[in-house]
Tab-separated table of C-alpha atoms and ligand atoms in Angstrom:
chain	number	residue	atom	x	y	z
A	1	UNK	CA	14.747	1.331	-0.575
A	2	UNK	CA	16.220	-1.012	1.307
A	3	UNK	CA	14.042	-1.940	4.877
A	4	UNK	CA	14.153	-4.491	7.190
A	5	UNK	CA	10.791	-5.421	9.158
A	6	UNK	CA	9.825	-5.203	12.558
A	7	UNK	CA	7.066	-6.556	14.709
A	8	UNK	CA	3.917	-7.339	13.201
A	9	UNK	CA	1.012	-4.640	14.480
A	10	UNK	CA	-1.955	-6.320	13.413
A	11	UNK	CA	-3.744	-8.359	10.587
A	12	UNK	CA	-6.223	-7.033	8.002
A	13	UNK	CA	-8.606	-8.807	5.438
A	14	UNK	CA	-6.291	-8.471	3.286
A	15	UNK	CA	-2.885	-8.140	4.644
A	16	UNK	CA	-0.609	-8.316	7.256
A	17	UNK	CA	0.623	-4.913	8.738
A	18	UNK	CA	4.193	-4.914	10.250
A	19	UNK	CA	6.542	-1.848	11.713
A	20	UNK	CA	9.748	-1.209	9.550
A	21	UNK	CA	12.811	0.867	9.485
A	22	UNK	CA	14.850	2.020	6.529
A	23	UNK	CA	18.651	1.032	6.333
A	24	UNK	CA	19.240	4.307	4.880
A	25	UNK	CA	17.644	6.604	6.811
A	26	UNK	CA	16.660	4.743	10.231
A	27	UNK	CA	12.972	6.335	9.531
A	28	UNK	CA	10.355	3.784	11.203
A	29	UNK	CA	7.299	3.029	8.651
A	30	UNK	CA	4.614	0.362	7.937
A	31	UNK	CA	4.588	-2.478	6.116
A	32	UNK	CA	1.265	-4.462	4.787
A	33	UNK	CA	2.546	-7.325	3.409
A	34	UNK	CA	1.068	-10.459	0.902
A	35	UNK	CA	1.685	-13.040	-0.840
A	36	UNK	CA	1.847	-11.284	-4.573
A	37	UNK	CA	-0.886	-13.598	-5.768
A	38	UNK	CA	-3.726	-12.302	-3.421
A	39	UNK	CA	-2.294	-8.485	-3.658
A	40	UNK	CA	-5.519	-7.309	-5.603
A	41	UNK	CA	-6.253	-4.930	-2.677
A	42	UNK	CA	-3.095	-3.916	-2.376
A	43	UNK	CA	-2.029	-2.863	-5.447
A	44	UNK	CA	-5.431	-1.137	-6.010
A	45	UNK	CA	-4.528	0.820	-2.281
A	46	UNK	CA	-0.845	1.395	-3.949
A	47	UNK	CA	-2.652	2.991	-6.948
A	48	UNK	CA	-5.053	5.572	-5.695
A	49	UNK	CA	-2.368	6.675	-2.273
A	50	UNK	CA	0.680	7.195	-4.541
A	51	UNK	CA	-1.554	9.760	-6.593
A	52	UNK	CA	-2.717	11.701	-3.584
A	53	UNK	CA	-1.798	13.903	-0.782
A	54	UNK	CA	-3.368	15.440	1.766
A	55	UNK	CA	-2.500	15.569	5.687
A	56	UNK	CA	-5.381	13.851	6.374
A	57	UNK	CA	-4.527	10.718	4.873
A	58	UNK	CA	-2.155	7.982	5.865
A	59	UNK	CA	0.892	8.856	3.679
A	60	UNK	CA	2.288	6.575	0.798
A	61	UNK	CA	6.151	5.837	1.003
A	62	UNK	CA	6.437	3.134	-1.500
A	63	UNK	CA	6.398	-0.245	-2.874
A	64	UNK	CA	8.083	-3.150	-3.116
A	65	UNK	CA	8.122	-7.297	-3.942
A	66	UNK	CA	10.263	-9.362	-1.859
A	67	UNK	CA	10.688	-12.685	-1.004
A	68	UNK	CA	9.586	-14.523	2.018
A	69	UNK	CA	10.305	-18.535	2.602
A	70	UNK	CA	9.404	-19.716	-0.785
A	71	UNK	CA	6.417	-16.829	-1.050
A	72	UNK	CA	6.789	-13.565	-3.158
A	73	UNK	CA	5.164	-10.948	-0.932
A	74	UNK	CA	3.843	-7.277	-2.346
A	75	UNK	CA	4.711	-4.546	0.308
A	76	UNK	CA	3.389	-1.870	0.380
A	77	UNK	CA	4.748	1.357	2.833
A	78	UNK	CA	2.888	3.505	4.304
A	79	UNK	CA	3.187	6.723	7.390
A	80	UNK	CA	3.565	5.221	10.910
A	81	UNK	CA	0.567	5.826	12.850
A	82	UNK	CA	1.454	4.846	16.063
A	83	UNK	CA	-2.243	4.711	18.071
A	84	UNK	CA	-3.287	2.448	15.828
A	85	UNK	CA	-7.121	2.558	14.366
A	86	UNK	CA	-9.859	4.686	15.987
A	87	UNK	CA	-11.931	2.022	16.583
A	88	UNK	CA	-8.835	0.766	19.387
A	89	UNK	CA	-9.285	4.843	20.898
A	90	UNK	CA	-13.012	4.140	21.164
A	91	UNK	CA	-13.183	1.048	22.523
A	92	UNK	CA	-9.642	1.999	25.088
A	93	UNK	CA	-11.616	5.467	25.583
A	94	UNK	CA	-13.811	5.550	29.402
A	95	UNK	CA	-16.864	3.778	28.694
A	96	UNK	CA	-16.035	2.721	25.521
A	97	UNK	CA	-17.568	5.909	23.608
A	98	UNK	CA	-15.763	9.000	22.981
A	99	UNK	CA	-16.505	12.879	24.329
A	100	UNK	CA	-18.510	15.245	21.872
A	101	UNK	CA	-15.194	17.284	21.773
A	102	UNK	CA	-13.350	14.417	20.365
A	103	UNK	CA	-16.098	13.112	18.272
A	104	UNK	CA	-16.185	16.601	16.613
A	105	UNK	CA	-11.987	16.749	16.260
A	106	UNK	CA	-12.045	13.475	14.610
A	107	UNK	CA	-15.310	14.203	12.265
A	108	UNK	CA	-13.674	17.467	11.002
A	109	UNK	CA	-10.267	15.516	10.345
A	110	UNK	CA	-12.126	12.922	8.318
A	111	UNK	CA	-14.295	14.843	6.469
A	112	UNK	CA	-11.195	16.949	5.017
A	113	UNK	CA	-9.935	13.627	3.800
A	114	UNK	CA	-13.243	12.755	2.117
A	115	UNK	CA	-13.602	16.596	0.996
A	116	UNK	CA	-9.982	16.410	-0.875
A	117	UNK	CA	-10.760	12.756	-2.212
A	118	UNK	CA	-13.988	13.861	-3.212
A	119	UNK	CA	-13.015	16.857	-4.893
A	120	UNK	CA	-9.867	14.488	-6.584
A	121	UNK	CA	-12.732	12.306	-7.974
A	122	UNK	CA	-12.122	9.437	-5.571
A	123	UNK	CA	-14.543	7.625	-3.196
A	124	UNK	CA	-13.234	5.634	-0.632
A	125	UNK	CA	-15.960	2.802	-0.202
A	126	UNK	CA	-15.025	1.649	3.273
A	127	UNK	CA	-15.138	4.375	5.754
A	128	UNK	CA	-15.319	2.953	9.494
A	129	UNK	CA	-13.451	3.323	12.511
A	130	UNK	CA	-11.230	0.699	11.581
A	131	UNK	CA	-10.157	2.382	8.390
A	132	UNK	CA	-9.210	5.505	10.654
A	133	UNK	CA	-5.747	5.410	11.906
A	134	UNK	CA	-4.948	7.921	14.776
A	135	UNK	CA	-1.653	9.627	15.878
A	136	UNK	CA	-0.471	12.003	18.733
A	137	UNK	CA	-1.339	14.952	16.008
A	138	UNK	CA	-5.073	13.335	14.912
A	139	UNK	CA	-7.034	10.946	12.323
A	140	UNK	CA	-6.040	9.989	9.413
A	141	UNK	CA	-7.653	7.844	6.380
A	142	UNK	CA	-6.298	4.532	5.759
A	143	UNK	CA	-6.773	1.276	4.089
A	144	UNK	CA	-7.902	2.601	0.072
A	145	UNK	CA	-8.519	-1.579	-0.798
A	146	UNK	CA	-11.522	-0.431	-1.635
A	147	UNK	CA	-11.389	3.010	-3.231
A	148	UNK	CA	-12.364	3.848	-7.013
A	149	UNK	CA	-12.602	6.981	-8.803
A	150	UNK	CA	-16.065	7.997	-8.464
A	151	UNK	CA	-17.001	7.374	-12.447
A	152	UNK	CA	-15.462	4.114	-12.321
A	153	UNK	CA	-17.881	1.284	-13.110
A	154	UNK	CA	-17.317	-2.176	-10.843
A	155	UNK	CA	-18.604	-4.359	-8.092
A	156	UNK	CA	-20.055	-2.672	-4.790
A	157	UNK	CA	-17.750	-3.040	-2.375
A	158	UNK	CA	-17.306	-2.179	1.379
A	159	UNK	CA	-18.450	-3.489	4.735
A	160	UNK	CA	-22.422	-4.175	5.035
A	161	UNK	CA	-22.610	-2.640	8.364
A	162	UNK	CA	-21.681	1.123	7.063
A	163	UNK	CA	-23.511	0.568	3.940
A	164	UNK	CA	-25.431	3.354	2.563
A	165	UNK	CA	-28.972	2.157	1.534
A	166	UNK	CA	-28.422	2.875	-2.365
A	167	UNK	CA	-24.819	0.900	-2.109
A	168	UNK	CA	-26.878	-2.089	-0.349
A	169	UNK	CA	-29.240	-2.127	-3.167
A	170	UNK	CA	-26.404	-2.325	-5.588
A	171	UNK	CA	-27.403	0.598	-7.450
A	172	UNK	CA	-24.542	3.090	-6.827
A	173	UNK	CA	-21.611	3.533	-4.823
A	174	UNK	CA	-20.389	7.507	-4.806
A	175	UNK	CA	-19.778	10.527	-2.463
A	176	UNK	CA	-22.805	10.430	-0.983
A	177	UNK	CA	-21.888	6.605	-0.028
A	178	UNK	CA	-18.675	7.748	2.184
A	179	UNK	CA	-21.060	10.334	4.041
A	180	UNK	CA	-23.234	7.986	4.902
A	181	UNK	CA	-20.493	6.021	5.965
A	182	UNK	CA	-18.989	9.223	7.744
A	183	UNK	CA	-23.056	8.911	9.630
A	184	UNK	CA	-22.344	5.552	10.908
A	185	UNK	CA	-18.359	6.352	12.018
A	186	UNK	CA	-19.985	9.078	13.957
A	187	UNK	CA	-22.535	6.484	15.677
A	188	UNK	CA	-19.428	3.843	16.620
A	189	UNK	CA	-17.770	7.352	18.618
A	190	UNK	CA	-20.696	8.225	20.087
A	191	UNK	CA	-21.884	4.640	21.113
A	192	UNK	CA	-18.868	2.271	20.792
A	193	UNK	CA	-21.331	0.166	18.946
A	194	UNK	CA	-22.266	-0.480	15.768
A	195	UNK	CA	-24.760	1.656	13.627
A	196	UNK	CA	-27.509	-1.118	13.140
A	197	UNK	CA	-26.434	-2.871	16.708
A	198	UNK	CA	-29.274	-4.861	17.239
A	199	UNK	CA	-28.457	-6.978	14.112
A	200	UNK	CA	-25.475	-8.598	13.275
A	201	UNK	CA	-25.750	-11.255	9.991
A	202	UNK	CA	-25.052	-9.716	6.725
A	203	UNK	CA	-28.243	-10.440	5.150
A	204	UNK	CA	-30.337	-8.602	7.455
A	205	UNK	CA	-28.039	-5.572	7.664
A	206	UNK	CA	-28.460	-5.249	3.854
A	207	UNK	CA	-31.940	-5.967	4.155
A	208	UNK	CA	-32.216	-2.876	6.676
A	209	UNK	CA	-30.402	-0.577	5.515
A	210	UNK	CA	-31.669	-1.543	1.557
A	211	UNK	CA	-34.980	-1.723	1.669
A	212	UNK	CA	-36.673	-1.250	5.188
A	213	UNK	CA	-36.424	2.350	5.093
A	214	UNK	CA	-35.080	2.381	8.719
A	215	UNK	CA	-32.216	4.655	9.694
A	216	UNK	CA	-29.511	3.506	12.298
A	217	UNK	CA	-30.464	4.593	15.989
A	218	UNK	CA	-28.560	8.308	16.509
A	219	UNK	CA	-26.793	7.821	20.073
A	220	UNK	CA	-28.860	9.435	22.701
A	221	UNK	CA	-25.932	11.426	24.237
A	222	UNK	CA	-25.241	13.578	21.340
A	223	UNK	CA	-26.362	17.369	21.682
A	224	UNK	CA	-28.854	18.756	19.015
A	225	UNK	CA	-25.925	20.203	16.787
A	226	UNK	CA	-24.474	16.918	16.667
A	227	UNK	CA	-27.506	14.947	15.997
A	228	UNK	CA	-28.514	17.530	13.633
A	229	UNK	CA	-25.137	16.961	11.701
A	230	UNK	CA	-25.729	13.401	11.853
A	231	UNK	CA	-29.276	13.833	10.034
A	232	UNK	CA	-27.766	15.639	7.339
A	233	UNK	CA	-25.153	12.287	6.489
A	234	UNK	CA	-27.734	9.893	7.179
A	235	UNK	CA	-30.232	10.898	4.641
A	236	UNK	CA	-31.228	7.784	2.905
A	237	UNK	CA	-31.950	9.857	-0.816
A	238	UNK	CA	-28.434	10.420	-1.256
A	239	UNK	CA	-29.274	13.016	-3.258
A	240	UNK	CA	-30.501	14.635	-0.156
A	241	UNK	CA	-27.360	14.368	1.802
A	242	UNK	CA	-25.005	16.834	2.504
A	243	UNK	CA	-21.174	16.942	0.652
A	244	UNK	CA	-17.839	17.211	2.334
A	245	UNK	CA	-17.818	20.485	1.758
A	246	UNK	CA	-21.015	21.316	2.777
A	247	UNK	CA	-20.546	19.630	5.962
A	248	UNK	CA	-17.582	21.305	6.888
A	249	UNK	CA	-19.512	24.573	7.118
A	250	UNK	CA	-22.278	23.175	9.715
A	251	UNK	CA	-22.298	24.663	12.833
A	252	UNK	CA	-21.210	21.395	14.350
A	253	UNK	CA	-18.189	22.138	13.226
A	254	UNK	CA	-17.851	25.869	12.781
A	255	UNK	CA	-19.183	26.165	16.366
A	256	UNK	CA	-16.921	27.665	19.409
A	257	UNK	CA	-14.747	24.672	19.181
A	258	UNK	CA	-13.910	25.223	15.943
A	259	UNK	CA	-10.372	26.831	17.073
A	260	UNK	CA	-9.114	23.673	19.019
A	261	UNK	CA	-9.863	21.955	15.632
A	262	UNK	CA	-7.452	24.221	13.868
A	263	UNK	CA	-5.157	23.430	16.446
A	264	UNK	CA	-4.928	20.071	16.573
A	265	UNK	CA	-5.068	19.201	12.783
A	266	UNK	CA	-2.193	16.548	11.821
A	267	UNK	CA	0.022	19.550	10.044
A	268	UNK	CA	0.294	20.354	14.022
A	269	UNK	CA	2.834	19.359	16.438
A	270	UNK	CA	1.635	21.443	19.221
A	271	UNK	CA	2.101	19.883	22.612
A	272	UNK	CA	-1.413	21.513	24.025
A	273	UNK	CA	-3.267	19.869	21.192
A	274	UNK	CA	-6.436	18.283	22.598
A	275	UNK	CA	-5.611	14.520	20.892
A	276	UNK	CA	-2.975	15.187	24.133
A	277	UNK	CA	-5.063	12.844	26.760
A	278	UNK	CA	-3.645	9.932	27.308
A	279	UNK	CA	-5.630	7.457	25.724
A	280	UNK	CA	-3.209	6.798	23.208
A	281	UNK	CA	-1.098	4.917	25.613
A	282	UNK	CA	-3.836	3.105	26.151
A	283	UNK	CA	-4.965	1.513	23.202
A	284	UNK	CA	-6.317	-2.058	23.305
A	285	UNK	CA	-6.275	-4.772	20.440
A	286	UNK	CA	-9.168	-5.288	18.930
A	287	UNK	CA	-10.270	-7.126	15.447
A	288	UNK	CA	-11.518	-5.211	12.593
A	289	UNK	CA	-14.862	-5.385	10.852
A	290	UNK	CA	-13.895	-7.459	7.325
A	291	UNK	CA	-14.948	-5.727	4.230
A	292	UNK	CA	-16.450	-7.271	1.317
A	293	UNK	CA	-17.055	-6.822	-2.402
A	294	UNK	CA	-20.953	-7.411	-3.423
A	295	UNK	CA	-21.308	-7.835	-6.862
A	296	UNK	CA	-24.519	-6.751	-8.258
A	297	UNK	CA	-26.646	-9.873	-9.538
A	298	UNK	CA	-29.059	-7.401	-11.487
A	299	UNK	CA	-31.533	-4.688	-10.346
A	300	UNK	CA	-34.329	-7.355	-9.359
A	301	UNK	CA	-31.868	-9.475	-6.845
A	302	UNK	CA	-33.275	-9.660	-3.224
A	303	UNK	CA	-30.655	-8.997	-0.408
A	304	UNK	CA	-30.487	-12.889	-0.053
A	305	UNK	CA	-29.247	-13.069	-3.713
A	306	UNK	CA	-26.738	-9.886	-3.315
A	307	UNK	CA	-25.528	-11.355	-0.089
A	308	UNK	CA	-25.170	-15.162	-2.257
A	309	UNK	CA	-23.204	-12.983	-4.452
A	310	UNK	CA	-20.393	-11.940	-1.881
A	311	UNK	CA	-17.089	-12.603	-3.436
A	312	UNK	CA	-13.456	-11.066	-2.735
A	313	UNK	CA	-12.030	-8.656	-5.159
A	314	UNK	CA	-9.200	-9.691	-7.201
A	315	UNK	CA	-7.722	-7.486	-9.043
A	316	UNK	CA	-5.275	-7.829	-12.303
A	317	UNK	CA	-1.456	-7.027	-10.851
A	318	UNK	CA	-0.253	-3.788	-12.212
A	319	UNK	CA	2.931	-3.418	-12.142
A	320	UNK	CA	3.735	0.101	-12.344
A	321	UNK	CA	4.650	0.660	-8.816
A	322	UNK	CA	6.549	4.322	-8.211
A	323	UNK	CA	5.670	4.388	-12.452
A	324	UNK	CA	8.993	2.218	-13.066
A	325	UNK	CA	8.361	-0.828	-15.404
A	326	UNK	CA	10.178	-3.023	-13.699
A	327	UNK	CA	10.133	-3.869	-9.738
A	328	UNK	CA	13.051	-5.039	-7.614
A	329	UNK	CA	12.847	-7.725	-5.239
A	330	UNK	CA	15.445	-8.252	-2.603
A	331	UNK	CA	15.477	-9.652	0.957
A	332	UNK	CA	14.099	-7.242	3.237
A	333	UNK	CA	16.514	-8.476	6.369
A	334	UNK	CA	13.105	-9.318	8.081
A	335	UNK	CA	13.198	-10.464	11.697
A	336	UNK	CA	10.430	-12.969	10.979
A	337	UNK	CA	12.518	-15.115	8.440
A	338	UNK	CA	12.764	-13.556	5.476
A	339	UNK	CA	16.096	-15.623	3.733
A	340	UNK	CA	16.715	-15.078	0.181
A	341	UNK	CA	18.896	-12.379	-1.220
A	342	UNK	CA	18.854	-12.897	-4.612
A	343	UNK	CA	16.940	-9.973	-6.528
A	344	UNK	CA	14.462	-10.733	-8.768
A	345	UNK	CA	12.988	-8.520	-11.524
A	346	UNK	CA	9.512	-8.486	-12.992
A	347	UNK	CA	8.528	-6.894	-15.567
A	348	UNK	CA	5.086	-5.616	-17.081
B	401	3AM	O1	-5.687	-4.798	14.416
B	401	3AM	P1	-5.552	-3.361	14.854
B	401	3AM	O2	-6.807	-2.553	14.662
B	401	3AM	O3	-4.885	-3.165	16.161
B	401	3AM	O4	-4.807	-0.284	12.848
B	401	3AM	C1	-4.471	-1.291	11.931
B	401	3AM	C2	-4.802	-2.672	12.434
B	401	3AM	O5	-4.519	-2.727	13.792
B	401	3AM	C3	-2.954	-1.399	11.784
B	401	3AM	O6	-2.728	-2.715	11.334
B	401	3AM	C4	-3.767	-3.560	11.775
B	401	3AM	C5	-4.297	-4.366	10.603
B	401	3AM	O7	-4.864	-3.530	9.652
B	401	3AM	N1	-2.405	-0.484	10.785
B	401	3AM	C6	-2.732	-0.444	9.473
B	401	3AM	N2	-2.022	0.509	8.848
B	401	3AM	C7	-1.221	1.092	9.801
B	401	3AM	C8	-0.266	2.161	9.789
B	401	3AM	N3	-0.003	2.828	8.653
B	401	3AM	C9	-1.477	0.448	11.027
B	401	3AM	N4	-0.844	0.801	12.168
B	401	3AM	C10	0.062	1.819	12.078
B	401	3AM	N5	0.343	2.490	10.934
C-alpha cells in the first residue's frame, strides 16, 4: 500500500504514532513508526493484531519498512481512533473522573476484548487507560507490545503501577493478570488517579502490590455494584478472581443499563449512542505511563533486585509481515521528510 503520513498524534515508549492516508483509497489510518532496529515491540504488536479480530480491538491494516533520512523505519497501521486514549477522556472529563454510566460502557467494551483474547489464548500484559483508545462509537484495545499467548514462557512485562501481585512477584503473568489490570483501569475512571496513588517509585509499587498484601484504595464514589465488581478483579489469589466471561455476567453489567451498552458498542453507528457527549472534542494531551519488561532474577529476588532487573524487550525481527517473505520498502511521501524512493527488499 502506498501511504503518505500526516501529523504526528503522539509518542509512545516505543514508537511514534502519526495520522496517514492511503494514495489509493484516501482512507485516513495510523501510523507507529521506528527505526527497524528498536522495532521489537512492534513487530511483536504486528504479530498477535494481524491474527485477531474483534470490534473491540484497535484494527490491524498492515505493515510496512520504509525509509526515513538515512533511518529504516518499521510501520506499522493500525484503525484511526480519533479521541485518542481513555486516559485523555478521563483526565478532559468534569473533574477529571468519569460518570458510573460511562465507567460501566467502557468496562463492558474492554472486557469483551479481554474475553475474545482470552478465549484466543492471548493475554495482553499492559491493560491501562493509556492502552485504551476511544472513538465516537466506544473503547477499543490498543498497543499489544506487550501481549503473549498465555502458555508462552518469557520475561514479565507491563507497567508496575497495574501490576497484579503474582506478576510483581515474577511468578506468572496470565488472564487473571489483565483482570487485575481491568481492577486498576476501573480505579483511574473512577478517580482520575492512579490505583496505588499515594506511591509513585517503581520499587515500592512492586513492593505493595507483591508482597504487602494491600489492595489499591476502591474510589469512594462508586455504588455497591460497582465496588462489588471491582472486588471480584482485584482479588490478590488470582485463582480467586473472576474471568472475562464471568464478569460479563455480573450485575454491574447486566443491570438496567445493560441496553445502552448494547447500543453503543463500536459495531454501532447510532447517533443517540451515549459515548455522544461531547467530551471527545475535548480531549487534552497528556503523557502515557511507560511500560516495562521485568525479568525474573529467580524466585528468592526481593522487589529491589526485580526492579535492578528492569530491562526493555528486544525482540528478534520477524519478518513475515502480511505472511509474505519478503517486505517492500518505498518512500512513504511523508510530510515530515521522508526522501528516498528507491525500494528496498529484505528478505527472511
Ligand atoms: O499521547 P496521547 O495519549 O495523546 O493515544 C495514543 C497516544 O496519544 C495515540 O498515540 C499516542 C502515542 O501512543 N495513538 C496510538 N494509537 C492510535 C490510533 N490507532 C493513537 N491515536 C489514534 N489512533
Amino acid at each position: 500500500m502506498d501511504w503518505t503520513r500526516g501529523h504526528t498524534i503522539g509518542r509512545g515508549s516505543t514508537a511514534t504514532v502519526s495520522v496517514a492516508t492511503s494514495i489509493q483509497s484516501g482512507d485516513v489510518f495510523a501510523v507507529k513508526s521506528v527505526e527497524l532496529s528498536q522495532s521489537g515491540f512492534l513487530q511483536r504488536e504486528q504479530k498477535i493484531l494481524s491474527s485477531i479480530i474483534s470490534p473491540f480491538i484497535v484494527s490491524y491494516k498492515g505493515c510496512d519498512v520504509t525509509r526515513k533520512n538515512n533511518k529504516v523505519m518499521y510501520n506499522l497501521f493500525l484503525e484511526y481512533m480519533p479521541s485518542g486514549s481513555l486516559s485523555n477522556a478521563i483526565h478532559a472529563h468534569d473533574g477529571g473522573r468519569l460518570d458510573e454510566s460511562l465507567i460501566r460502557i467502557f468496562t463492558y467494551q474492554i472486557l469483551q476484548g479481554l474475553d475474545y483474547l482470552h478465549l484466543n489464548g492471548l493475554v495482553h500484559c499492559d491493560i491501562k487507560s493509556s492502552n485504551i483508545l476511544v472513538a465516537q462509537s466506544g473503547a477499543k484495545i490498543a498497543d499489544f507490545g506487550c501481549a503473549k499467548r498465555v502458555e508462552q514462557q518469557g520475561p514479565i512485562a507491563g507497567t508496575p503501577m497495574f501490576m497484579a501481585p503474582e506478576v510483581a512477584r515474577g511468578e506468572e503473568q496470565g488472564f487473571a493478570s489483565d483482570i487485575w489490570a481491568l481492577g486498576c483501569t476501573i480505579i483511574e475512571m473512577a478517580s482520575g488517579g492512579t490505583p496505588w496513588h499515594n506511591v509513585s517509585d517503581p520499587v515500592s509499587i512492586i513492593y505493595r502490590a507483591g508482597y504487602s498484601g494491600h489492595l489499591p484504595e476502591f474510589p469512594c464514589c462508586l455504588s455497591e455494584q460497582a465496588r462489588d465488581f471491582l472486588d471480584k478483579c482485584l482479588r490478590g489469589d488470582p485463582k480467586e478472581r473472576w474471568t472475562a466471561s464471568q464478569l460479563l455476567e455480573h450485575p454491574f453489567l447486566v443491570g438496567e443499563f445493560n441496553k445502552q451498552i448494547q447500543e453503543s458498542t463500536p459495531s454501532s453507528t447510532s447517533p443517540t449512542s451515549i459515548l455522544d457527549q461531547g467530551i471527545w472534542n475535548s480531549l487534552d494531551e497528556s503523557e502515557s505511563l511507560e511500560s516495562m519488561v521485568l525479568v525474573p532474577s529467580g524466585g528468592e529476588s526481593s522487589a529491589g533486585e526485580r526492579i535492578r532487573g528492569l530491562s526493555l524487550l528486544s525482540g528478534e525481527p520477524s519478518w513475515d509481515c502480511d505472511d509474505q517473505n519478503w517486505i517492500t520498502a518505498r518512500d512513504d511521501g511523508s510530510e515530515e521528510g521522508d526522501t528516498v524512493m528507491d525500494d528496498i527488499e529484505y528478505k527472511d
